[in-house]
Coordinates of C-alpha atoms in Angstrom, one line a residue:
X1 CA 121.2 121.5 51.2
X2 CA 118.2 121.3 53.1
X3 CA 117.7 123.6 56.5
X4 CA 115.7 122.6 59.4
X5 CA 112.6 124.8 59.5
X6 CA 112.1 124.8 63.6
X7 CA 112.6 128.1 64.2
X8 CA 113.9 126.6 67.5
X9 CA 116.6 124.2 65.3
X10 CA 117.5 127.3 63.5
X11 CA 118.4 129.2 67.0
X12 CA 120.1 125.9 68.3
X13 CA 122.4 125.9 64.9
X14 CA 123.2 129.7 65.4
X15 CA 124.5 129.2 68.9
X16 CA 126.3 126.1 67.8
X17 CA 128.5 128.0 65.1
X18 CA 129.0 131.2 67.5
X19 CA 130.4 128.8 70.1
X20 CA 132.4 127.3 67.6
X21 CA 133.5 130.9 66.2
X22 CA 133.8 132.0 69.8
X23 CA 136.1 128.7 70.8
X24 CA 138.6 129.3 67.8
X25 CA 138.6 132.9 68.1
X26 CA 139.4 132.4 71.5
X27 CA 142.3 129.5 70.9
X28 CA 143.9 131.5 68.0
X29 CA 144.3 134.8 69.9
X30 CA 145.9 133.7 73.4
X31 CA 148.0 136.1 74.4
X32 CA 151.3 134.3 74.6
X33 CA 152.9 137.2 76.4
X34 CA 152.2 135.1 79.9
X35 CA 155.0 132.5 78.6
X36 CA 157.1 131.5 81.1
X37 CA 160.9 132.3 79.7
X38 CA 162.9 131.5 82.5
X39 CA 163.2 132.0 86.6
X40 CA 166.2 132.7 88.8
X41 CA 166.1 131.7 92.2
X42 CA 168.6 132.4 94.9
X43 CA 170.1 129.5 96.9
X44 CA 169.9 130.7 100.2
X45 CA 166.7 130.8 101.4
X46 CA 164.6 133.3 103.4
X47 CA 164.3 132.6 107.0
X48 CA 161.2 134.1 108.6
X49 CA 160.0 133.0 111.8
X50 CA 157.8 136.1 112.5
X51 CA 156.4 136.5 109.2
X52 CA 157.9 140.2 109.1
X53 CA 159.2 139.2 105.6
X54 CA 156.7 137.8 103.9
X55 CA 154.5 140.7 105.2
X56 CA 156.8 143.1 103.0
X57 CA 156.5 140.5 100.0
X58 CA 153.0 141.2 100.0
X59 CA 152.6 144.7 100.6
X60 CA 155.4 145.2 97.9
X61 CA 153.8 142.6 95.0
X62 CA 150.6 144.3 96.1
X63 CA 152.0 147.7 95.5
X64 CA 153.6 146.8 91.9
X65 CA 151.0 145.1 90.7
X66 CA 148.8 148.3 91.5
X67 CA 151.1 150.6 89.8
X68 CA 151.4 147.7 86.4
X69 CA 148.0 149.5 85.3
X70 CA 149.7 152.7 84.7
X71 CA 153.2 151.8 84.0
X72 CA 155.3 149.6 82.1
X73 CA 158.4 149.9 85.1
X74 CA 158.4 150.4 88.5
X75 CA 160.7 149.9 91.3
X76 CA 159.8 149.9 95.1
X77 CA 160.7 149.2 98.5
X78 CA 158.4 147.7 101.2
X79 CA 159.3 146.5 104.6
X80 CA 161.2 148.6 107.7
X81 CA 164.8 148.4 109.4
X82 CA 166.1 144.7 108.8
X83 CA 163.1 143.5 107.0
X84 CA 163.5 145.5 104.1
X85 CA 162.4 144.3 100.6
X86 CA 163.5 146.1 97.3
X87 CA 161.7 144.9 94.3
X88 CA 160.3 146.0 90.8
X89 CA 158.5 144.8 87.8
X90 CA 158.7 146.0 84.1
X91 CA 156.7 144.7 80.7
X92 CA 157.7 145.0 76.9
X93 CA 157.2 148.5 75.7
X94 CA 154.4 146.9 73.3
X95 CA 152.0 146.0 76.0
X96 CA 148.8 147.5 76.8
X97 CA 148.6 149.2 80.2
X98 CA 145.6 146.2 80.8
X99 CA 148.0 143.3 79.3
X100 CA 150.7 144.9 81.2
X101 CA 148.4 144.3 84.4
X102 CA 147.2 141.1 83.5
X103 CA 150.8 139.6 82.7
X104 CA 152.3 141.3 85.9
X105 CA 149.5 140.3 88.5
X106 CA 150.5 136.6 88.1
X107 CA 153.7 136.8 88.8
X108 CA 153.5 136.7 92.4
X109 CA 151.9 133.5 92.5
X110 CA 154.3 132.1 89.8
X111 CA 157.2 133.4 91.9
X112 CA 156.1 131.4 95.4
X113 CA 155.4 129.0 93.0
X114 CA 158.4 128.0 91.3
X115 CA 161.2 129.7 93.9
X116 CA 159.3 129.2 97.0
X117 CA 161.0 131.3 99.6
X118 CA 164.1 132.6 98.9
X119 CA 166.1 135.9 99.5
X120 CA 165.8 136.9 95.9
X121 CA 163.7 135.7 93.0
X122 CA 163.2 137.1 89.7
X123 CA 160.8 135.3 87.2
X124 CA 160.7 136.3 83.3
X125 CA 157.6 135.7 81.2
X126 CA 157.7 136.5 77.4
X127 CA 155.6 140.1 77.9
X128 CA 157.1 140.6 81.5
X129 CA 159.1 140.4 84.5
X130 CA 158.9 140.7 88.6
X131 CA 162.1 140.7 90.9
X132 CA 162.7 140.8 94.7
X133 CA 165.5 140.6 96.9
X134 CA 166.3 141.2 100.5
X135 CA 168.4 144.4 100.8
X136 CA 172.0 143.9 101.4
X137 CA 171.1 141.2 98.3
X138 CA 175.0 141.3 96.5
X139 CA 174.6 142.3 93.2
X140 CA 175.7 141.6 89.9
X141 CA 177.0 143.3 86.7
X142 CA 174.2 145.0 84.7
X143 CA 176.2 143.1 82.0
X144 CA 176.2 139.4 83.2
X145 CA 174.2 137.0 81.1
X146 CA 171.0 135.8 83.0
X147 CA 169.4 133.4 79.6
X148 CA 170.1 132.7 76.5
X149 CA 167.4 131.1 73.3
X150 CA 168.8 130.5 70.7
X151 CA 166.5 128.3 67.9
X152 CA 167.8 125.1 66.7
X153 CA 166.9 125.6 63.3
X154 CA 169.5 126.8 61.5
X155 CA 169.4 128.5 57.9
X156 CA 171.7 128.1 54.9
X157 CA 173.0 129.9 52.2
X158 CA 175.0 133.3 52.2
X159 CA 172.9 136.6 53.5
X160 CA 171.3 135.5 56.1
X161 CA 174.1 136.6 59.1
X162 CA 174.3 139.8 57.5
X163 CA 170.6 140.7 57.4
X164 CA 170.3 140.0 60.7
X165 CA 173.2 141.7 61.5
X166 CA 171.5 144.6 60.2
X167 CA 168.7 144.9 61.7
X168 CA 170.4 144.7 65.0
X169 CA 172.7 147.0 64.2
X170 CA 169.7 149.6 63.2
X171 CA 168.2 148.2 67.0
X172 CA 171.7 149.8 67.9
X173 CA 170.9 153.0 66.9
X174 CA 167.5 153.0 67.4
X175 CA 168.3 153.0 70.7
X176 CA 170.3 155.6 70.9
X177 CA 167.3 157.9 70.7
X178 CA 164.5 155.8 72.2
X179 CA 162.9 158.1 74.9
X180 CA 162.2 155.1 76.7
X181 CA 164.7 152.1 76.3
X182 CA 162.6 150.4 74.6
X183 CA 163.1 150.2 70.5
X184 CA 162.2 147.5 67.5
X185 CA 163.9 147.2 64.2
X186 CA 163.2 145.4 60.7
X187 CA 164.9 144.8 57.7
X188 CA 164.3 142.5 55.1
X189 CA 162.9 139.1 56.8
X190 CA 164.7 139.7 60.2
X191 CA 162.5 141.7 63.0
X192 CA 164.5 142.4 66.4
X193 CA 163.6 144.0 69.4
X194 CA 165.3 145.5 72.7
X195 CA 164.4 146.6 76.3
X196 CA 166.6 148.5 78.8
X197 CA 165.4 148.3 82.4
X198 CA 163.5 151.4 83.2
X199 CA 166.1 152.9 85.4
X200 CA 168.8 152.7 83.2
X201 CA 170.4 155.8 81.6
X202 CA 170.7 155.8 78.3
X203 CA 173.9 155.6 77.2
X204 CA 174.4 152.7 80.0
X205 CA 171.4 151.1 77.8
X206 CA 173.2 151.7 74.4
X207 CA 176.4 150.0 75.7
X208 CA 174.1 147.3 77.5
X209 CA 172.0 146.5 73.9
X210 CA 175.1 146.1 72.0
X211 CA 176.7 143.8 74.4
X212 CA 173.7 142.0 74.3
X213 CA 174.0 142.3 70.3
X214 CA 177.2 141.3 70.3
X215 CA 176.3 137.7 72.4
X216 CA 173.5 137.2 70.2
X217 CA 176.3 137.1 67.2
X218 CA 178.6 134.6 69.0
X219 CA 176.3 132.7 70.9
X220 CA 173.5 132.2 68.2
X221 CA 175.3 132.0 64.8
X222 CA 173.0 131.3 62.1
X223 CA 169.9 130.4 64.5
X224 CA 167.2 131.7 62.7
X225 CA 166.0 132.8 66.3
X226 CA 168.0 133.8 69.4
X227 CA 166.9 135.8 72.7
X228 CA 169.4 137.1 75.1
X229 CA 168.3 138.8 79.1
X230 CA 171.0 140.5 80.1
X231 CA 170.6 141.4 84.0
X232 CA 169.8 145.5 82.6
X233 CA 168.7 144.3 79.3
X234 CA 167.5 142.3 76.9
X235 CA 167.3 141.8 72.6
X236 CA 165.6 139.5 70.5
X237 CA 165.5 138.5 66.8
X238 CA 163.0 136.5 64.7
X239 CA 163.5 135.6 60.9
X240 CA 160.2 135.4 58.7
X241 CA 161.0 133.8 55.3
X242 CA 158.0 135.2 54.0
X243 CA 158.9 138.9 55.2
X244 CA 158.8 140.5 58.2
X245 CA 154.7 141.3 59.1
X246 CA 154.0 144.8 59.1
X247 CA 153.7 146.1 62.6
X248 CA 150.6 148.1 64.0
X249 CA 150.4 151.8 63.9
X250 CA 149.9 151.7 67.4
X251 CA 153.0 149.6 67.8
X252 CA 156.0 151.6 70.1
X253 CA 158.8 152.8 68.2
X254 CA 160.4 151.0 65.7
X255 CA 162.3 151.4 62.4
X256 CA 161.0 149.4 59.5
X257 CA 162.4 148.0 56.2
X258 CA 159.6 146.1 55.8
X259 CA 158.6 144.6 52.2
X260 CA 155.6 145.2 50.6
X261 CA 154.9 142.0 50.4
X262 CA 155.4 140.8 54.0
X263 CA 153.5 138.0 55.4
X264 CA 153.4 135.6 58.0
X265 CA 153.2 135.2 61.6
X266 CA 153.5 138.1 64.0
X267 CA 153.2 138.4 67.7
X268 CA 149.6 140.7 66.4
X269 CA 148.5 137.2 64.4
X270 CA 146.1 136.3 67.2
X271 CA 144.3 139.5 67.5
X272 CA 143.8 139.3 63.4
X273 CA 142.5 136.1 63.5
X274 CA 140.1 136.8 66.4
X275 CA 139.0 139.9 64.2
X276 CA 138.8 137.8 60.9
X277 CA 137.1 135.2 62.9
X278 CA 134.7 138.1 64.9
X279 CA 133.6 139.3 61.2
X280 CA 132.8 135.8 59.9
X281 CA 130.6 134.9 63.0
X282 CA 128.5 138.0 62.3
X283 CA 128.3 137.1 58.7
X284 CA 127.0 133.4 59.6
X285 CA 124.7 135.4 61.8
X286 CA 123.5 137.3 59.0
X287 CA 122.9 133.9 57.2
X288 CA 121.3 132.7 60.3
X289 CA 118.7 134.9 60.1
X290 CA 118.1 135.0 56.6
X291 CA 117.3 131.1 56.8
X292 CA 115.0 131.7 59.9
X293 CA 113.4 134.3 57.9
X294 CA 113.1 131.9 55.0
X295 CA 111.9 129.1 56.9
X296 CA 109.0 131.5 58.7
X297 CA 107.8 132.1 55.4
X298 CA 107.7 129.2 54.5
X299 CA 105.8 127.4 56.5
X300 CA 103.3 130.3 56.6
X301 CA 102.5 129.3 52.9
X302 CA 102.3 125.8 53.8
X303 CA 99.4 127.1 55.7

Protein backbone atom coordinates (compact mmCIF):
# COMPACT_ATOMS: atom_id res chain seq x y z
CA UNK A 1 0.00 0.00 0.00
CA UNK A 2 1.31 3.15 -0.87
CA UNK A 3 0.88 6.35 1.66
CA UNK A 4 0.66 9.82 0.58
CA UNK A 5 3.83 11.70 1.51
CA UNK A 6 2.22 15.40 2.05
CA UNK A 7 2.73 15.78 5.40
CA UNK A 8 -0.43 17.80 5.03
CA UNK A 9 -2.32 14.47 3.43
CA UNK A 10 -0.98 12.58 6.28
CA UNK A 11 -2.61 15.12 8.95
CA UNK A 12 -5.88 15.22 6.75
CA UNK A 13 -5.97 11.16 6.96
CA UNK A 14 -5.35 11.25 10.76
CA UNK A 15 -8.31 13.54 11.40
CA UNK A 16 -10.40 11.50 9.02
CA UNK A 17 -9.99 8.12 11.03
CA UNK A 18 -10.31 10.10 14.61
CA UNK A 19 -13.62 11.45 13.27
CA UNK A 20 -14.58 8.23 12.27
CA UNK A 21 -13.29 6.64 15.63
CA UNK A 22 -14.87 9.50 17.40
CA UNK A 23 -18.43 9.03 15.39
CA UNK A 24 -18.64 5.16 16.29
CA UNK A 25 -17.40 5.56 19.67
CA UNK A 26 -19.90 8.03 20.04
CA UNK A 27 -23.01 5.86 18.30
CA UNK A 28 -22.02 2.67 20.14
CA UNK A 29 -21.95 4.19 23.66
CA UNK A 30 -25.38 6.28 23.83
CA UNK A 31 -26.58 6.11 26.97
CA UNK A 32 -29.92 4.45 26.47
CA UNK A 33 -30.90 5.30 30.04
CA UNK A 34 -32.96 8.47 28.50
CA UNK A 35 -35.46 5.82 26.90
CA UNK A 36 -38.75 6.88 27.14
CA UNK A 37 -40.65 3.74 28.98
CA UNK A 38 -43.96 4.97 29.39
CA UNK A 39 -46.04 8.33 30.76
CA UNK A 40 -49.11 8.62 32.76
CA UNK A 41 -51.11 11.51 32.43
CA UNK A 42 -54.15 12.55 34.48
CA UNK A 43 -57.47 13.32 32.63
CA UNK A 44 -58.51 16.30 34.26
CA UNK A 45 -56.55 18.94 33.45
CA UNK A 46 -54.94 21.92 35.41
CA UNK A 47 -56.74 25.11 35.29
CA UNK A 48 -54.56 28.09 35.86
CA UNK A 49 -55.61 31.49 34.99
CA UNK A 50 -53.06 33.30 37.24
CA UNK A 51 -50.20 31.28 36.46
CA UNK A 52 -49.85 30.55 40.36
CA UNK A 53 -49.58 26.84 39.28
CA UNK A 54 -47.29 26.63 36.87
CA UNK A 55 -45.08 29.06 38.95
CA UNK A 56 -44.84 26.07 41.62
CA UNK A 57 -44.08 23.52 38.59
CA UNK A 58 -41.11 25.46 38.01
CA UNK A 59 -39.78 26.26 41.16
CA UNK A 60 -40.43 22.46 42.09
CA UNK A 61 -38.74 20.79 38.70
CA UNK A 62 -36.13 23.42 39.32
CA UNK A 63 -35.64 22.33 42.77
CA UNK A 64 -35.38 18.44 41.86
CA UNK A 65 -33.46 18.72 39.26
CA UNK A 66 -30.86 20.64 41.53
CA UNK A 67 -30.90 18.06 44.14
CA UNK A 68 -30.67 14.93 40.97
CA UNK A 69 -26.70 15.83 41.28
CA UNK A 70 -26.50 14.62 44.64
CA UNK A 71 -29.18 12.10 44.96
CA UNK A 72 -30.77 9.24 43.35
CA UNK A 73 -34.51 10.28 45.21
CA UNK A 74 -35.95 13.12 46.30
CA UNK A 75 -39.41 14.31 47.09
CA UNK A 76 -40.58 17.95 47.55
CA UNK A 77 -43.25 20.35 47.76
CA UNK A 78 -43.43 23.84 46.10
CA UNK A 79 -46.24 26.18 45.84
CA UNK A 80 -48.42 27.94 49.05
CA UNK A 81 -52.12 27.39 50.45
CA UNK A 82 -54.29 26.08 47.32
CA UNK A 83 -51.59 26.14 44.90
CA UNK A 84 -49.63 23.52 46.32
CA UNK A 85 -47.50 21.14 44.23
CA UNK A 86 -46.08 17.77 45.67
CA UNK A 87 -43.60 16.15 43.39
CA UNK A 88 -40.35 13.89 43.37
CA UNK A 89 -37.95 12.25 41.03
CA UNK A 90 -35.77 9.10 41.51
CA UNK A 91 -33.00 7.16 39.08
CA UNK A 92 -31.81 3.44 39.03
CA UNK A 93 -29.46 2.87 41.88
CA UNK A 94 -26.77 2.22 38.97
CA UNK A 95 -26.54 5.68 37.80
CA UNK A 96 -23.86 8.11 38.13
CA UNK A 97 -24.76 11.19 40.25
CA UNK A 98 -23.90 13.15 36.53
CA UNK A 99 -26.16 10.51 34.51
CA UNK A 100 -28.54 10.79 37.25
CA UNK A 101 -28.64 14.71 36.47
CA UNK A 102 -28.49 14.43 32.90
CA UNK A 103 -31.47 11.85 32.68
CA UNK A 104 -33.58 13.82 35.32
CA UNK A 105 -33.05 17.40 33.91
CA UNK A 106 -35.07 16.49 30.77
CA UNK A 107 -37.88 15.32 32.16
CA UNK A 108 -39.50 18.54 32.62
CA UNK A 109 -39.60 19.36 29.20
CA UNK A 110 -40.69 15.75 28.27
CA UNK A 111 -43.45 16.07 30.81
CA UNK A 112 -45.02 19.50 29.25
CA UNK A 113 -44.33 17.74 26.33
CA UNK A 114 -46.19 14.71 26.24
CA UNK A 115 -49.00 15.51 29.25
CA UNK A 116 -49.26 19.05 28.59
CA UNK A 117 -51.05 20.46 31.63
CA UNK A 118 -52.57 18.33 33.72
CA UNK A 119 -53.08 17.89 37.63
CA UNK A 120 -50.69 15.08 37.78
CA UNK A 121 -48.12 13.62 35.41
CA UNK A 122 -45.57 11.11 35.95
CA UNK A 123 -43.19 10.22 33.02
CA UNK A 124 -40.71 6.97 33.19
CA UNK A 125 -37.52 6.78 31.14
CA UNK A 126 -35.41 3.52 31.28
CA UNK A 127 -32.64 5.22 34.01
CA UNK A 128 -35.39 7.54 35.55
CA UNK A 129 -38.50 8.98 36.58
CA UNK A 130 -40.20 12.58 37.59
CA UNK A 131 -43.86 12.93 39.09
CA UNK A 132 -46.19 15.78 40.05
CA UNK A 133 -49.51 16.13 41.29
CA UNK A 134 -51.69 18.88 42.77
CA UNK A 135 -52.22 18.14 46.42
CA UNK A 136 -55.46 16.68 47.39
CA UNK A 137 -54.35 14.42 44.02
CA UNK A 138 -56.37 10.90 45.18
CA UNK A 139 -54.10 8.29 45.33
CA UNK A 140 -53.56 4.92 44.52
CA UNK A 141 -52.31 1.59 46.00
CA UNK A 142 -48.50 1.44 46.16
CA UNK A 143 -49.46 -2.08 44.67
CA UNK A 144 -51.48 -1.09 41.45
CA UNK A 145 -49.82 -1.92 38.21
CA UNK A 146 -48.76 1.29 36.33
CA UNK A 147 -46.83 -0.82 32.90
CA UNK A 148 -46.02 -3.90 31.97
CA UNK A 149 -43.02 -5.23 29.02
CA UNK A 150 -43.00 -8.20 28.50
CA UNK A 151 -40.73 -9.49 25.09
CA UNK A 152 -42.41 -11.26 22.40
CA UNK A 153 -39.78 -13.62 21.99
CA UNK A 154 -40.44 -16.48 23.65
CA UNK A 155 -37.90 -19.41 24.54
CA UNK A 156 -38.39 -23.20 24.44
CA UNK A 157 -37.34 -26.17 26.07
CA UNK A 158 -37.54 -27.10 29.87
CA UNK A 159 -35.30 -24.73 32.49
CA UNK A 160 -35.79 -21.71 31.33
CA UNK A 161 -39.00 -20.59 33.92
CA UNK A 162 -37.10 -21.98 36.61
CA UNK A 163 -33.81 -20.06 36.07
CA UNK A 164 -35.49 -17.17 35.99
CA UNK A 165 -37.46 -17.94 38.71
CA UNK A 166 -34.35 -18.06 40.52
CA UNK A 167 -32.88 -15.27 40.12
CA UNK A 168 -35.89 -13.36 41.12
CA UNK A 169 -36.40 -15.16 43.90
CA UNK A 170 -32.54 -14.36 45.05
CA UNK A 171 -33.78 -10.34 43.90
CA UNK A 172 -36.36 -11.40 46.71
CA UNK A 173 -33.93 -11.70 49.23
CA UNK A 174 -31.50 -9.50 48.13
CA UNK A 175 -33.88 -7.11 49.01
CA UNK A 176 -34.50 -7.93 52.08
CA UNK A 177 -31.15 -6.42 53.14
CA UNK A 178 -30.53 -3.69 50.47
CA UNK A 179 -29.70 -0.52 52.55
CA UNK A 180 -31.23 1.31 49.84
CA UNK A 181 -34.15 -0.43 47.91
CA UNK A 182 -32.40 -0.91 45.31
CA UNK A 183 -30.77 -4.65 44.48
CA UNK A 184 -29.67 -6.80 41.20
CA UNK A 185 -29.43 -10.56 40.99
CA UNK A 186 -27.86 -13.23 38.42
CA UNK A 187 -27.97 -16.61 37.90
CA UNK A 188 -27.09 -18.69 35.13
CA UNK A 189 -28.19 -16.60 31.81
CA UNK A 190 -31.05 -14.66 33.57
CA UNK A 191 -29.91 -11.00 35.18
CA UNK A 192 -32.87 -9.17 37.12
CA UNK A 193 -33.09 -6.09 38.83
CA UNK A 194 -35.40 -4.13 41.39
CA UNK A 195 -36.10 -0.56 42.68
CA UNK A 196 -38.32 0.44 45.66
CA UNK A 197 -39.27 4.18 45.72
CA UNK A 198 -36.96 5.99 48.02
CA UNK A 199 -39.47 6.48 50.71
CA UNK A 200 -40.57 3.23 51.08
CA UNK A 201 -39.75 1.18 54.23
CA UNK A 202 -38.32 -1.84 53.76
CA UNK A 203 -40.41 -4.46 54.49
CA UNK A 204 -43.25 -2.44 52.52
CA UNK A 205 -40.45 -2.78 49.60
CA UNK A 206 -40.02 -6.61 50.14
CA UNK A 207 -43.79 -7.20 49.92
CA UNK A 208 -43.93 -4.64 46.98
CA UNK A 209 -40.77 -6.57 44.88
CA UNK A 210 -42.40 -9.83 45.24
CA UNK A 211 -45.83 -8.72 44.13
CA UNK A 212 -44.14 -7.33 41.40
CA UNK A 213 -42.20 -10.82 41.09
CA UNK A 214 -45.06 -12.56 41.29
CA UNK A 215 -46.93 -10.44 38.01
CA UNK A 216 -43.83 -10.83 36.18
CA UNK A 217 -44.55 -14.88 36.53
CA UNK A 218 -48.22 -14.65 35.38
CA UNK A 219 -48.12 -11.88 33.17
CA UNK A 220 -44.80 -12.69 31.24
CA UNK A 221 -44.52 -16.58 31.07
CA UNK A 222 -41.70 -17.69 29.10
CA UNK A 223 -40.84 -14.08 27.64
CA UNK A 224 -37.35 -14.11 27.63
CA UNK A 225 -37.77 -10.42 28.79
CA UNK A 226 -40.51 -8.74 30.96
CA UNK A 227 -40.46 -5.28 33.03
CA UNK A 228 -43.13 -4.50 35.58
CA UNK A 229 -43.52 -0.52 37.44
CA UNK A 230 -45.48 -0.95 40.10
CA UNK A 231 -46.70 2.55 41.50
CA UNK A 232 -43.84 1.96 44.70
CA UNK A 233 -41.81 -0.32 42.62
CA UNK A 234 -40.46 -1.84 39.99
CA UNK A 235 -38.36 -5.41 38.67
CA UNK A 236 -36.89 -6.34 35.58
CA UNK A 237 -35.39 -9.42 33.97
CA UNK A 238 -33.17 -10.03 30.89
CA UNK A 239 -32.09 -13.57 29.56
CA UNK A 240 -28.49 -13.64 27.86
CA UNK A 241 -28.03 -17.03 26.06
CA UNK A 242 -24.53 -16.49 26.05
CA UNK A 243 -24.36 -15.84 29.90
CA UNK A 244 -25.13 -13.15 31.91
CA UNK A 245 -22.09 -10.27 31.40
CA UNK A 246 -20.17 -9.72 34.39
CA UNK A 247 -21.21 -6.54 36.10
CA UNK A 248 -18.70 -3.69 37.07
CA UNK A 249 -17.01 -3.54 40.40
CA UNK A 250 -18.45 -0.28 40.70
CA UNK A 251 -21.86 -1.60 39.95
CA UNK A 252 -24.57 -1.20 43.31
CA UNK A 253 -25.29 -4.24 44.97
CA UNK A 254 -26.02 -7.25 43.48
CA UNK A 255 -25.67 -11.06 43.92
CA UNK A 256 -24.07 -12.90 41.14
CA UNK A 257 -24.05 -16.49 39.73
CA UNK A 258 -22.36 -15.43 36.94
CA UNK A 259 -20.47 -18.03 34.54
CA UNK A 260 -17.09 -17.80 33.76
CA UNK A 261 -17.69 -17.67 30.61
CA UNK A 262 -20.29 -14.90 30.29
CA UNK A 263 -20.68 -12.90 27.29
CA UNK A 264 -22.83 -10.66 25.49
CA UNK A 265 -24.58 -7.59 25.72
CA UNK A 266 -24.84 -5.59 28.89
CA UNK A 267 -26.36 -2.22 29.71
CA UNK A 268 -22.04 -1.35 30.40
CA UNK A 269 -21.55 -2.66 26.39
CA UNK A 270 -21.44 0.99 25.17
CA UNK A 271 -18.86 2.30 27.60
CA UNK A 272 -16.57 -0.89 26.52
CA UNK A 273 -16.84 -0.29 23.14
CA UNK A 274 -16.24 3.47 23.42
CA UNK A 275 -13.01 2.35 25.49
CA UNK A 276 -12.04 -0.50 22.95
CA UNK A 277 -12.76 2.09 20.24
CA UNK A 278 -10.74 5.07 22.42
CA UNK A 279 -7.62 2.58 22.51
CA UNK A 280 -7.69 1.74 18.78
CA UNK A 281 -7.84 5.54 17.76
CA UNK A 282 -4.70 6.15 19.72
CA UNK A 283 -3.12 3.15 18.16
CA UNK A 284 -4.02 4.48 14.55
CA UNK A 285 -2.51 7.65 15.92
CA UNK A 286 0.53 5.98 16.72
CA UNK A 287 0.54 4.62 13.14
CA UNK A 288 -0.22 7.99 11.95
CA UNK A 289 2.74 9.31 13.05
CA UNK A 290 5.02 6.65 12.28
CA UNK A 291 4.01 7.13 8.54
CA UNK A 292 4.55 10.96 8.81
CA UNK A 293 7.74 10.24 10.23
CA UNK A 294 8.50 7.88 7.44
CA UNK A 295 7.34 9.96 4.78
CA UNK A 296 9.68 13.13 6.25
CA UNK A 297 12.46 10.95 5.83
CA UNK A 298 11.87 10.15 2.91
CA UNK A 299 11.65 12.83 1.03
CA UNK A 300 14.68 14.29 2.78
CA UNK A 301 16.68 11.50 1.00
CA UNK A 302 15.01 12.23 -2.21
CA UNK A 303 16.84 15.47 -1.71
Amino acid sequence: MEFPRNPLSFFRLFLLISTIFELTSLSKSADDYTTLVYKGCANQPLSDPSGVYSQAISSLYGTLIAQSSKAKFFKTTAGASQSTINGLFQCSGDLSNVDCYNCVSGLPVLIDKLCGKAIAARVQLSGCYMLYEVAGFQQVSGMQMLYKSCSATNIGGAGFEERRDTALSSLENGMITSSDGFYTASYESVFAVGQCEGDVGASDCVVCVQNAVQRAQVECGSSISGKIYLQKCFISYSYYPNGVPKKSSSSASSSSYTSPSSSGSSPNTGKTVAIILGGAAGVGFLVICLLFARGLAKRKDDH
